[in-house]
Structure formats: C-alpha cells, structure tokens
C-alpha cells in the first residue's frame, strides 16, 4: 500500500510489543538532514513512548544514504537488538538516485538475511523535497514512527 492510502504515523498500539530493555541503534544519514532529523525524531519519540530507555538508544551518523549499509553493519556487530537505518534520497537530474537506492536496498536486505539482528529500512526515496516533507512529519505522517513500530515488532519476533 502506498503512503497516499495510509498515514505512516498511525498504528494500533495494542499490537505493539513493549520495548523495555531493548537496545536500539539509529544509523542516520546526514544528507538531506532537514528530512532525516525529522525521521530520527519520529523514531526516537516512538521508541521512548513504548518504554525503550533513552540510554539504550544510540545514534551513529553517516555522511549519506549509501553509507547506511556500512553504518548498519557496524551497529549490527555490536550488542543491539535492532538497528534502524534512516535516510532520504531525493531524485536529481542524473542516475545517481537509482544507484544509491539500489545500493542501499540491496545492502540492507543482505544484512537482514546474514547479520546478527534485523535492520529496519527507514529510507525515503522521493521525487522531490515536498514528497519527503510529506512523509517525515507532514500530511502523510512520519516514516520514522512506522520504522520504530516495525523495530519493536521485529526485536520481539517470536
Ligand atoms: C551524492 C548523493 C546525492 C546526489 N544524493 C543523495 C541523496 O539524495 N540522499 C543521500 O542520502 N545521499 C545522497 N548522496 C550521497 C551518497 O549517499 C554518498 O554519501 C556519497 O555518494 C559518498 O559515498
């Protein structure tokens, strides 16, 4: 379902596992930081709302979304229950957008199949800054919230 049909910040809290005691890494791309800071804030607030201790949430910054793969692997190899990779790729005039998106999605998929804990994909891939704003706290909600809920569910997968 596209985010036009659902709001990324809406969820049924009765279906969300409690996060007490979970250790969470937020790997945050600094490219398009106006957007990634909003995504990070949405994820952080949602994790804390579900009882993850603030001191158990560690943030690592990476320069751009392409570096989210290495940053997530770096975090995965530490003692976390879950990693959330946060980025925003916005289409430009060249094919760079396609290469970055492809690299990040393939890299994170591989970490999920081979690494020691799940990596949640909190990467917006938009045509322009307006679409990105709409999905990072704007009219379509905040993908950071959605990512945090997925993180809680995956960390408690049983
Ligand atoms: C180079 C680049 C471009 C053009 N666009 C984006 C973008 O929209 N979002 C993003 O997160 N990163 C972008 N980057 C940077 C690359 O992800 C990467 O940091 C550099 O190519 C260095 O490896």
mmCIF file of C-alpha atoms and ligand atoms in Angstrom:
data_model
loop_
_atom_site.group_PDB
_atom_site.id
_atom_site.type_symbol
_atom_site.label_atom_id
_atom_site.label_comp_id
_atom_site.label_asym_id
_atom_site.label_seq_id
_atom_site.Cartn_x
_atom_site.Cartn_y
_atom_site.Cartn_z
ATOM 1 C CA UNK A 1 0.000 0.000 0.000
ATOM 2 C CA UNK A 2 1.375 3.455 -0.811
ATOM 3 C CA UNK A 3 1.623 6.122 1.864
ATOM 4 C CA UNK A 4 -1.099 8.039 -0.003
ATOM 5 C CA UNK A 5 -3.572 5.477 1.291
ATOM 6 C CA UNK A 6 -2.269 5.221 4.846
ATOM 7 C CA UNK A 7 -0.727 7.590 7.360
ATOM 8 C CA UNK A 8 2.784 6.499 8.361
ATOM 9 C CA UNK A 9 2.249 7.667 11.940
ATOM 10 C CA UNK A 10 -0.995 5.786 12.569
ATOM 11 C CA UNK A 11 -0.886 2.371 14.235
ATOM 12 C CA UNK A 12 -2.741 0.179 16.700
ATOM 13 C CA UNK A 13 -0.708 0.457 19.911
ATOM 14 C CA UNK A 14 -2.367 -2.694 21.326
ATOM 15 C CA UNK A 15 -0.417 -4.682 18.712
ATOM 16 C CA UNK A 16 2.976 -3.189 19.582
ATOM 17 C CA UNK A 17 5.305 -5.120 21.926
ATOM 18 C CA UNK A 18 6.798 -3.305 24.917
ATOM 19 C CA UNK A 19 10.348 -2.120 24.335
ATOM 20 C CA UNK A 20 11.712 -2.166 27.899
ATOM 21 C CA UNK A 21 15.290 -3.449 27.942
ATOM 22 C CA UNK A 22 15.770 -3.360 24.166
ATOM 23 C CA UNK A 23 18.986 -1.804 22.838
ATOM 24 C CA UNK A 24 18.413 0.119 19.609
ATOM 25 C CA UNK A 25 20.888 1.689 17.158
ATOM 26 C CA UNK A 26 19.740 4.594 14.976
ATOM 27 C CA UNK A 27 22.032 4.990 11.963
ATOM 28 C CA UNK A 28 21.290 8.420 10.493
ATOM 29 C CA UNK A 29 22.342 9.786 7.089
ATOM 30 C CA UNK A 30 23.374 13.442 7.160
ATOM 31 C CA UNK A 31 22.388 14.036 3.505
ATOM 32 C CA UNK A 32 19.009 15.875 3.329
ATOM 33 C CA UNK A 33 19.318 16.363 7.088
ATOM 34 C CA UNK A 34 16.156 18.507 7.232
ATOM 35 C CA UNK A 35 14.309 15.257 6.463
ATOM 36 C CA UNK A 36 16.480 12.718 8.305
ATOM 37 C CA UNK A 37 16.372 14.722 11.556
ATOM 38 C CA UNK A 38 12.550 14.573 11.448
ATOM 39 C CA UNK A 39 12.632 10.824 10.734
ATOM 40 C CA UNK A 40 15.081 10.309 13.593
ATOM 41 C CA UNK A 41 12.930 12.341 15.989
ATOM 42 C CA UNK A 42 9.829 10.337 14.999
ATOM 43 C CA UNK A 43 11.635 7.054 15.611
ATOM 44 C CA UNK A 44 13.189 8.185 18.893
ATOM 45 C CA UNK A 45 9.935 9.519 20.345
ATOM 46 C CA UNK A 46 8.024 6.390 19.354
ATOM 47 C CA UNK A 47 10.612 4.054 20.886
ATOM 48 C CA UNK A 48 10.529 6.031 24.149
ATOM 49 C CA UNK A 49 6.693 6.043 24.083
ATOM 50 C CA UNK A 50 6.921 2.240 24.061
ATOM 51 C CA UNK A 51 9.275 2.137 27.072
ATOM 52 C CA UNK A 52 12.672 1.790 25.409
ATOM 53 C CA UNK A 53 15.110 3.561 27.790
ATOM 54 C CA UNK A 54 16.655 6.674 26.229
ATOM 55 C CA UNK A 55 20.068 5.480 27.424
ATOM 56 C CA UNK A 56 19.574 2.260 25.407
ATOM 57 C CA UNK A 57 19.164 4.186 22.134
ATOM 58 C CA UNK A 58 22.487 5.006 20.467
ATOM 59 C CA UNK A 59 22.811 7.181 17.376
ATOM 60 C CA UNK A 60 25.502 6.839 14.704
ATOM 61 C CA UNK A 61 25.760 9.451 11.929
ATOM 62 C CA UNK A 62 26.917 8.576 8.407
ATOM 63 C CA UNK A 63 27.529 11.069 5.536
ATOM 64 C CA UNK A 64 24.882 9.825 3.059
ATOM 65 C CA UNK A 65 22.372 7.044 2.489
ATOM 66 C CA UNK A 66 24.924 4.995 0.577
ATOM 67 C CA UNK A 67 26.932 4.721 3.820
ATOM 68 C CA UNK A 68 23.890 3.393 5.737
ATOM 69 C CA UNK A 69 24.897 -0.138 4.755
ATOM 70 C CA UNK A 70 28.342 0.066 6.335
ATOM 71 C CA UNK A 71 26.969 2.025 9.308
ATOM 72 C CA UNK A 72 24.233 -0.563 9.875
ATOM 73 C CA UNK A 73 26.720 -3.445 9.655
ATOM 74 C CA UNK A 74 28.973 -1.600 12.134
ATOM 75 C CA UNK A 75 25.997 -1.300 14.541
ATOM 76 C CA UNK A 76 24.773 -4.844 13.844
ATOM 77 C CA UNK A 77 28.132 -6.191 15.040
ATOM 78 C CA UNK A 78 27.634 -4.510 18.412
ATOM 79 C CA UNK A 79 25.291 -5.524 21.176
ATOM 80 C CA UNK A 80 21.986 -4.173 19.784
ATOM 81 C CA UNK A 81 18.647 -5.958 19.450
ATOM 82 C CA UNK A 82 17.698 -3.890 16.441
ATOM 83 C CA UNK A 83 19.147 -1.328 14.013
ATOM 84 C CA UNK A 84 17.131 1.374 12.225
ATOM 85 C CA UNK A 85 18.753 2.810 9.075
ATOM 86 C CA UNK A 86 17.473 6.352 8.439
ATOM 87 C CA UNK A 87 17.957 8.188 5.139
ATOM 88 C CA UNK A 88 16.353 10.358 2.490
ATOM 89 C CA UNK A 89 17.213 10.026 -1.184
ATOM 90 C CA UNK A 90 15.742 12.674 -3.474
ATOM 91 C CA UNK A 91 15.711 12.335 -7.244
ATOM 92 C CA UNK A 92 18.028 14.655 -9.167
ATOM 93 C CA UNK A 93 18.812 15.082 -12.829
ATOM 94 C CA UNK A 94 21.209 12.145 -13.102
ATOM 95 C CA UNK A 95 21.006 8.396 -12.475
ATOM 96 C CA UNK A 96 22.697 8.819 -9.074
ATOM 97 C CA UNK A 97 19.310 8.384 -7.360
ATOM 98 C CA UNK A 98 18.841 4.917 -8.872
ATOM 99 C CA UNK A 99 22.353 3.771 -7.958
ATOM 100 C CA UNK A 100 22.086 4.976 -4.352
ATOM 101 C CA UNK A 101 18.609 3.462 -3.872
ATOM 102 C CA UNK A 102 19.707 0.167 -5.383
ATOM 103 C CA UNK A 103 22.891 0.046 -3.255
ATOM 104 C CA UNK A 104 21.051 0.799 -0.012
ATOM 105 C CA UNK A 105 18.128 -1.539 -0.552
ATOM 106 C CA UNK A 106 20.331 -4.457 -1.648
ATOM 107 C CA UNK A 107 22.860 -3.823 1.124
ATOM 108 C CA UNK A 108 20.260 -3.662 3.869
ATOM 109 C CA UNK A 109 18.421 -6.696 2.511
ATOM 110 C CA UNK A 110 21.677 -8.650 2.699
ATOM 111 C CA UNK A 111 22.318 -7.525 6.268
ATOM 112 C CA UNK A 112 18.838 -8.758 7.166
ATOM 113 C CA UNK A 113 19.455 -12.193 5.709
ATOM 114 C CA UNK A 114 23.005 -12.631 7.060
ATOM 115 C CA UNK A 115 23.540 -10.298 10.025
ATOM 116 C CA UNK A 116 23.024 -10.928 13.731
ATOM 117 C CA UNK A 117 19.957 -8.669 14.211
ATOM 118 C CA UNK A 118 17.290 -7.079 11.959
ATOM 119 C CA UNK A 119 17.911 -3.762 10.201
ATOM 120 C CA UNK A 120 14.781 -1.671 9.626
ATOM 121 C CA UNK A 121 14.595 0.246 6.328
ATOM 122 C CA UNK A 122 13.663 3.838 7.180
ATOM 123 C CA UNK A 123 14.795 5.381 3.905
ATOM 124 C CA UNK A 124 12.546 7.738 1.961
ATOM 125 C CA UNK A 125 13.036 7.656 -1.821
ATOM 126 C CA UNK A 126 11.163 10.651 -3.209
ATOM 127 C CA UNK A 127 10.831 12.606 -6.440
ATOM 128 C CA UNK A 128 11.228 15.957 -4.658
ATOM 129 C CA UNK A 129 11.628 17.622 -1.266
ATOM 130 C CA UNK A 130 7.858 18.150 -0.959
ATOM 131 C CA UNK A 131 7.169 14.412 -1.068
ATOM 132 C CA UNK A 132 9.935 13.903 1.503
ATOM 133 C CA UNK A 133 8.475 16.547 3.836
ATOM 134 C CA UNK A 134 5.004 14.972 3.495
ATOM 135 C CA UNK A 135 6.446 11.661 4.797
ATOM 136 C CA UNK A 136 8.721 12.998 7.526
ATOM 137 C CA UNK A 137 6.113 14.613 9.746
ATOM 138 C CA UNK A 138 3.868 16.176 7.095
ATOM 139 C CA UNK A 139 0.475 15.198 5.690
ATOM 140 C CA UNK A 140 1.365 11.529 5.220
ATOM 141 C CA UNK A 141 2.790 11.131 8.727
ATOM 142 C CA UNK A 142 6.344 10.213 9.672
ATOM 143 C CA UNK A 143 8.167 7.150 8.356
ATOM 144 C CA UNK A 144 10.350 7.278 11.472
ATOM 145 C CA UNK A 145 7.284 6.356 13.551
ATOM 146 C CA UNK A 146 6.455 3.451 11.237
ATOM 147 C CA UNK A 147 10.084 2.268 11.378
ATOM 148 C CA UNK A 148 10.145 2.320 15.184
ATOM 149 C CA UNK A 149 6.964 0.215 15.331
ATOM 150 C CA UNK A 150 8.474 -2.280 12.872
ATOM 151 C CA UNK A 151 11.634 -2.332 15.004
ATOM 152 C CA UNK A 152 9.700 -3.209 18.171
ATOM 153 C CA UNK A 153 7.826 -5.968 16.355
ATOM 154 C CA UNK A 154 10.987 -7.448 14.807
ATOM 155 C CA UNK A 155 13.005 -7.247 18.039
ATOM 156 C CA UNK A 156 10.268 -9.261 19.769
ATOM 157 C CA UNK A 157 9.740 -11.706 16.887
ATOM 158 C CA UNK A 158 8.723 -14.996 18.418
HETATM 159 C C1 LIG B 1 25.820 12.054 -3.799
HETATM 160 C C2 LIG B 1 24.433 11.986 -3.243
HETATM 161 C C3 LIG B 1 23.335 12.509 -3.953
HETATM 162 C C4 LIG B 1 23.490 13.130 -5.306
HETATM 163 N N1 LIG B 1 22.108 12.485 -3.447
HETATM 164 C C5 LIG B 1 21.899 11.932 -2.233
HETATM 165 C C6 LIG B 1 20.601 11.896 -1.667
HETATM 166 O O1 LIG B 1 19.597 12.379 -2.213
HETATM 167 N N2 LIG B 1 20.458 11.306 -0.447
HETATM 168 C C7 LIG B 1 21.519 10.764 0.232
HETATM 169 O O2 LIG B 1 21.314 10.231 1.327
HETATM 170 N N3 LIG B 1 22.760 10.803 -0.276
HETATM 171 C C8 LIG B 1 22.979 11.379 -1.475
HETATM 172 N N4 LIG B 1 24.239 11.427 -1.983
HETATM 173 C C9 LIG B 1 25.373 10.959 -1.140
HETATM 174 C C10 LIG B 1 25.626 9.444 -1.204
HETATM 175 O O3 LIG B 1 24.672 8.743 -0.435
HETATM 176 C C11 LIG B 1 27.016 9.141 -0.615
HETATM 177 O O4 LIG B 1 27.152 9.729 0.650
HETATM 178 C C12 LIG B 1 28.142 9.674 -1.500
HETATM 179 O O5 LIG B 1 27.994 9.206 -2.825
HETATM 180 C C13 LIG B 1 29.524 9.236 -0.958
HETATM 181 O O6 LIG B 1 29.631 7.811 -0.964
#
